[in-house]
């Protein structure tokens, strides 16, 4: 058999392998999940770690306080704020005396805001069995936010990662790029968890629930004290198992998170996130670059196809294919002419790729339609109360 036939066949095999691996990893976003019939209400402590967020903190506290859940509390950790955050906390404590408690973390000598200490302080101050981390720039989409987390807890999960719907005010180019970056990595984490109940590859610093006893027995974030932020990624990937972690994507479990209004702040946040990614295990890094490896596989299949077409059009000087096939009569009966084999392989390659691309874009639009729902909280409220926007 001629060499170019083998190479063209290899390109189609690589393309088929790429499509099989891609759709095997794909998990569609579900509109709703079945609710558990168990009516237990585990105690939940919502920990809000804030730093210079006096303009949006009150709105976040109000949204959490209005949750339709019987057994929860709010713990606010003031992480060395220099604005009027302390006054906002005092007013909120008078407004919700039985619901809200607060603690304060002074700034250290180096001026570094370590989220490790702030999170540990908030977890120690919590009085409930379960911890839910929430940032001041995140607000629940629905009044059943805590109920959806409790439903997952009743199903036997020890770690719950909720979806964050990131949005912007000005909708500039860098803001659209940032929201797409956050969404892609959350979808990757969702599919990694739900594909055969694998371990997560990250956990957002907001809308992340775990058991207080597990956090204390595991030493919290103690092994990552050299990192200033985003220890949730490492905690989830280290202590989660194949069966005790889930990611909640339904509307009731989502929170709306506003991006930093300044591009430099988002770039700093992105750099800190990637710095935390470097500490992930090798297996987790491989799961994170799963789709990148698939893209390389597709490019390799395309290059092999081009190589096969080139060999079909311009065969090598030394070709033993004639001795294997025989005379001209056998050549014509065994294989079609060379100019037909190469275009046929290219047409099949492009047709299969086009069908795959159409199906992938359709599924992507369907997932985005379920995730990027209209905002529940009015952004103009934040714009009126924040002078930085």
XYZ file of C-alpha atoms in Angstrom:
389
model
C 0.000 0.000 0.000
C 1.377 3.439 -0.864
C 2.709 5.534 1.960
C 0.329 8.427 1.348
C -2.674 6.112 1.810
C -1.391 5.156 5.255
C -0.804 8.800 6.208
C -4.243 9.908 5.016
C -5.853 7.082 6.969
C -3.850 8.059 10.032
C -5.125 11.633 9.800
C -8.737 10.437 9.746
C -8.074 8.130 12.701
C -6.586 11.031 14.690
C -9.607 13.178 13.831
C -11.970 10.429 14.974
C -9.987 10.031 18.214
C -10.184 13.780 18.828
C -13.976 13.816 18.380
C -14.473 10.769 20.612
C -12.341 12.236 23.417
C -14.048 15.621 23.151
C -17.626 14.368 23.373
C -16.711 11.844 26.031
C -15.618 14.730 28.246
C -18.608 16.940 27.471
C -21.294 17.191 30.158
C -24.249 19.442 29.274
C -25.355 22.014 31.818
C -28.658 20.970 33.310
C -31.456 23.456 33.824
C -32.441 22.016 37.197
C -31.456 19.191 39.516
C -33.861 16.954 41.404
C -34.441 18.128 44.932
C -33.926 15.793 47.830
C -36.894 14.712 49.914
C -34.841 14.971 53.084
C -36.085 17.936 55.122
C -33.005 18.337 57.293
C -31.598 21.845 57.601
C -27.900 21.748 58.507
C -26.519 24.824 60.200
C -24.673 27.085 57.758
C -22.295 29.956 58.480
C -21.857 32.385 55.582
C -18.412 33.947 55.921
C -17.890 37.244 54.093
C -14.266 38.386 53.976
C -14.157 42.043 53.056
C -11.450 44.603 52.402
C -12.322 48.208 51.505
C -15.777 47.246 50.242
C -17.965 49.669 52.157
C -20.033 50.578 49.066
C -21.228 47.045 48.240
C -20.987 45.236 51.573
C -24.399 46.358 52.844
C -26.101 45.148 49.675
C -24.424 41.724 49.987
C -25.417 41.390 53.638
C -29.022 42.278 52.838
C -29.202 39.670 50.061
C -27.817 36.953 52.329
C -30.022 37.973 55.267
C -33.120 37.627 53.084
C -32.437 33.959 52.392
C -35.350 31.604 52.921
C -33.470 29.262 55.248
C -34.150 28.554 58.923
C -30.688 27.889 60.387
C -27.829 30.139 59.248
C -25.654 33.035 60.378
C -23.462 35.665 58.756
C -19.860 36.152 59.870
C -18.112 39.212 58.428
C -14.315 39.321 58.604
C -12.936 42.838 58.218
C -9.568 42.191 56.605
C -7.673 45.368 57.514
C -10.012 47.771 55.731
C -9.051 51.442 55.623
C -12.403 52.864 54.474
C -15.823 52.929 56.150
C -16.242 49.156 56.151
C -16.252 49.017 59.942
C -19.150 51.505 60.095
C -21.119 49.436 57.590
C -20.583 46.332 59.708
C -21.766 48.123 62.847
C -24.947 49.321 61.136
C -25.619 45.851 59.754
C -25.080 44.323 63.208
C -27.763 46.630 64.630
C -30.059 45.779 61.717
C -29.566 41.997 62.120
C -28.593 41.528 65.782
C -29.384 37.804 65.939
C -28.018 36.976 62.508
C -24.755 38.812 61.979
C -21.474 38.651 63.851
C -18.133 40.153 62.876
C -14.441 39.948 63.606
C -11.482 42.106 62.662
C -8.043 41.315 61.275
C -5.409 44.088 61.594
C -2.942 44.736 58.819
C 0.423 43.062 59.269
C 3.757 44.799 59.149
C 4.439 44.045 55.508
C 1.047 45.326 54.402
C 0.125 41.979 52.791
C -3.510 40.898 53.051
C -3.310 37.170 53.612
C -6.632 35.495 52.933
C -5.331 32.419 54.729
C -5.483 34.085 58.129
C -8.759 35.866 57.361
C -10.473 32.666 56.244
C -9.174 30.693 59.206
C -10.317 33.429 61.555
C -13.798 33.395 60.042
C -14.051 29.601 60.193
C -13.006 29.565 63.852
C -15.574 32.232 64.665
C -18.372 30.295 62.940
C -20.861 28.521 65.191
C -22.507 26.335 62.575
C -21.407 23.003 61.194
C -21.096 24.072 57.550
C -19.122 26.960 56.058
C -20.000 28.896 52.902
C -17.417 31.406 51.665
C -18.736 34.525 49.980
C -17.030 37.681 48.766
C -18.591 41.135 49.223
C -18.861 41.552 45.431
C -21.054 38.417 45.176
C -24.792 38.272 45.793
C -27.111 35.239 45.616
C -29.412 35.085 42.617
C -32.266 33.475 44.485
C -33.702 33.278 47.985
C -33.187 29.489 47.898
C -29.420 29.765 47.579
C -28.676 28.231 50.978
C -31.471 25.699 50.504
C -29.846 24.414 47.297
C -26.541 24.006 49.140
C -28.312 22.208 51.982
C -29.958 19.902 49.462
C -26.527 18.891 48.131
C -25.310 18.375 51.699
C -28.266 16.099 52.420
C -27.344 14.055 49.357
C -24.037 13.173 51.017
C -21.577 15.690 49.568
C -18.906 17.164 51.851
C -17.771 19.891 49.462
C -19.999 22.040 47.220
C -18.705 24.421 44.554
C -21.291 26.885 43.283
C -21.332 28.668 39.946
C -20.381 32.366 39.843
C -22.129 34.471 37.212
C -19.540 37.193 36.543
C -20.802 40.423 35.055
C -19.516 43.923 34.335
C -20.838 47.472 34.243
C -19.117 49.136 31.278
C -18.858 46.016 29.045
C -15.470 46.993 27.649
C -13.268 44.609 25.694
C -11.155 43.511 28.645
C -14.272 43.000 30.780
C -15.855 40.732 28.176
C -12.586 38.834 27.939
C -12.470 38.446 31.723
C -16.024 37.128 31.978
C -15.346 34.578 29.241
C -12.170 33.479 31.055
C -14.057 32.917 34.297
C -16.862 31.057 32.561
C -14.544 28.758 30.616
C -12.624 27.684 33.682
C -15.825 27.047 35.658
C -17.261 24.943 32.830
C -14.001 23.006 32.701
C -14.252 22.378 36.434
C -17.902 21.349 36.135
C -17.147 18.813 33.428
C -14.110 17.508 35.284
C -16.238 16.820 38.381
C -19.227 15.321 36.578
C -17.236 13.251 34.096
C -17.165 9.961 35.948
C -17.250 11.735 39.339
C -13.653 12.893 39.114
C -11.886 15.268 41.469
C -12.258 19.028 40.908
C -9.530 21.101 39.333
C -10.309 24.314 41.230
C -12.798 26.070 43.496
C -13.812 29.718 43.354
C -13.149 31.858 46.400
C -16.851 32.737 46.484
C -19.808 30.356 46.733
C -17.689 27.511 48.148
C -19.134 25.280 50.901
C -17.392 22.736 53.117
C -17.616 21.245 56.592
C -15.968 23.174 59.438
C -14.689 20.019 61.117
C -13.032 18.858 57.899
C -11.389 22.242 57.421
C -9.914 22.239 60.919
C -8.795 18.601 60.813
C -7.100 19.126 57.439
C -5.144 22.068 58.787
C -7.053 24.616 56.723
C -4.815 26.559 54.358
C -1.742 26.084 56.549
C 0.385 24.403 53.915
C -0.045 27.311 51.475
C 0.867 30.242 53.699
C 3.311 31.557 51.090
C 0.425 32.326 48.736
C -1.506 35.544 49.399
C -4.809 34.435 47.862
C -6.855 31.760 46.058
C -6.112 28.883 48.411
C -9.536 27.416 47.643
C -8.181 25.889 44.433
C -5.524 23.961 46.316
C -7.810 22.995 49.192
C -10.467 21.554 46.892
C -8.059 19.624 44.689
C -6.148 18.264 47.694
C -8.951 17.105 49.988
C -11.798 16.381 47.579
C -12.453 12.807 46.499
C -14.306 11.304 43.567
C -17.538 11.032 45.518
C -17.652 13.805 48.140
C -17.542 16.874 45.859
C -20.117 18.356 43.503
C -20.575 21.542 41.505
C -23.953 23.273 41.601
C -24.967 24.967 38.359
C -28.714 25.462 38.755
C -30.117 28.971 39.069
C -30.892 28.707 42.792
C -27.259 27.886 43.618
C -25.658 30.659 41.561
C -24.274 33.970 42.774
C -23.726 37.140 40.767
C -20.164 38.402 41.049
C -19.123 41.783 39.728
C -15.633 42.096 38.287
C -13.113 44.614 39.626
C -13.807 47.961 37.945
C -10.156 48.543 37.069
C -8.297 46.404 34.542
C -5.097 46.351 36.598
C -6.986 44.850 39.549
C -8.323 42.050 37.399
C -4.873 41.381 35.930
C -3.448 41.146 39.445
C -6.240 38.766 40.411
C -5.567 36.655 37.328
C -1.858 36.490 38.131
C -2.574 35.367 41.686
C -4.915 32.691 40.386
C -2.314 31.353 37.980
C 0.284 31.414 40.742
C -1.997 29.146 42.750
C -2.415 26.890 39.701
C 1.334 26.217 39.725
C 0.965 24.479 43.078
C -1.600 22.015 41.772
C -0.697 18.353 41.475
C 0.480 16.939 38.168
C -2.735 14.987 37.610
C -4.813 18.121 38.216
C -2.678 20.109 35.776
C -3.264 17.438 33.148
C -7.020 17.665 33.685
C -6.833 21.447 33.407
C -5.116 21.260 29.994
C -7.407 18.521 28.689
C -8.962 20.633 25.942
C -5.583 22.121 25.056
C -4.259 18.615 24.457
C -7.299 17.891 22.293
C -6.609 21.025 20.259
C -3.038 19.859 19.713
C -4.398 16.489 18.624
C -6.654 18.161 16.053
C -3.793 20.282 14.711
C -1.669 17.160 14.456
C -4.419 15.416 12.476
C -4.614 18.401 10.097
C -0.836 18.423 9.589
C -0.813 14.692 8.902
C -3.581 15.236 6.340
C -1.560 17.938 4.593
C 1.471 15.654 4.593
C -0.563 12.840 3.039
C -1.918 15.140 0.328
C 1.599 16.377 -0.431
C 2.906 12.824 -0.777
C -0.038 11.952 -3.004
C 0.646 14.861 -5.338
C 4.428 14.651 -5.234
C 5.456 11.063 -4.399
C 8.906 10.287 -3.074
C 11.599 9.388 -5.583
C 11.917 5.898 -4.113
C 8.498 4.294 -4.071
C 8.046 0.571 -3.544
C 4.311 0.748 -3.991
C 4.512 -0.425 -7.610
C 6.159 -3.691 -6.629
C 3.507 -4.290 -4.010
C 0.567 -3.625 -6.284
C 1.719 -5.030 -9.584
C 1.257 -3.877 -13.111
C -0.798 -0.950 -14.362
C -3.954 -3.016 -14.660
C -3.807 -4.054 -11.002
C -3.033 -0.457 -10.045
C -6.161 0.820 -11.740
C -8.318 -1.931 -10.284
C -6.926 -1.716 -6.738
C -6.878 2.037 -6.126
C -8.438 5.094 -7.708
C -6.134 7.597 -9.320
C -3.965 9.633 -7.031
C -5.708 12.980 -7.665
C -8.972 11.489 -6.357
C -7.702 9.888 -3.133
C -6.297 13.107 -1.693
C -9.365 15.311 -2.353
C -11.680 12.611 -0.999
C -9.710 12.404 2.246
C -9.671 16.200 2.535
C -13.426 16.421 1.902
C -14.167 13.770 4.551
C -11.841 15.511 7.008
C -13.445 18.919 6.472
C -17.003 17.542 6.520
C -16.502 15.699 9.800
C -14.770 18.753 11.302
C -17.607 21.011 10.178
C -20.267 18.746 11.669
C -18.304 18.608 14.936
C -17.923 22.396 14.986
C -21.645 22.966 14.375
C -22.637 20.564 17.150
C -20.075 22.077 19.527
C -21.280 25.628 18.910
C -24.888 24.544 19.362
C -24.113 22.921 22.714
C -22.055 25.930 23.774
C -24.891 28.344 23.007
C -27.304 26.098 24.900
C -25.043 26.072 27.946
C -24.511 29.832 27.796
C -28.269 30.373 27.579
C -28.755 28.502 30.856
C -25.837 30.180 32.619
C -25.940 33.791 31.402
C -29.455 34.551 32.534
C -30.532 38.156 33.127
C -29.176 39.688 36.305
C -31.417 39.548 39.347
C -29.648 42.346 41.218
C -29.728 45.752 39.571
C -26.168 46.950 38.774
C -27.334 50.558 38.869
C -27.821 50.181 42.634
C -24.115 49.462 43.004
C -23.182 52.275 40.627
C -25.142 54.779 42.680
C -23.454 53.723 45.903
C -19.914 53.278 44.631
C -17.879 56.262 43.510
C -15.163 54.080 41.957
C -17.360 52.982 39.019
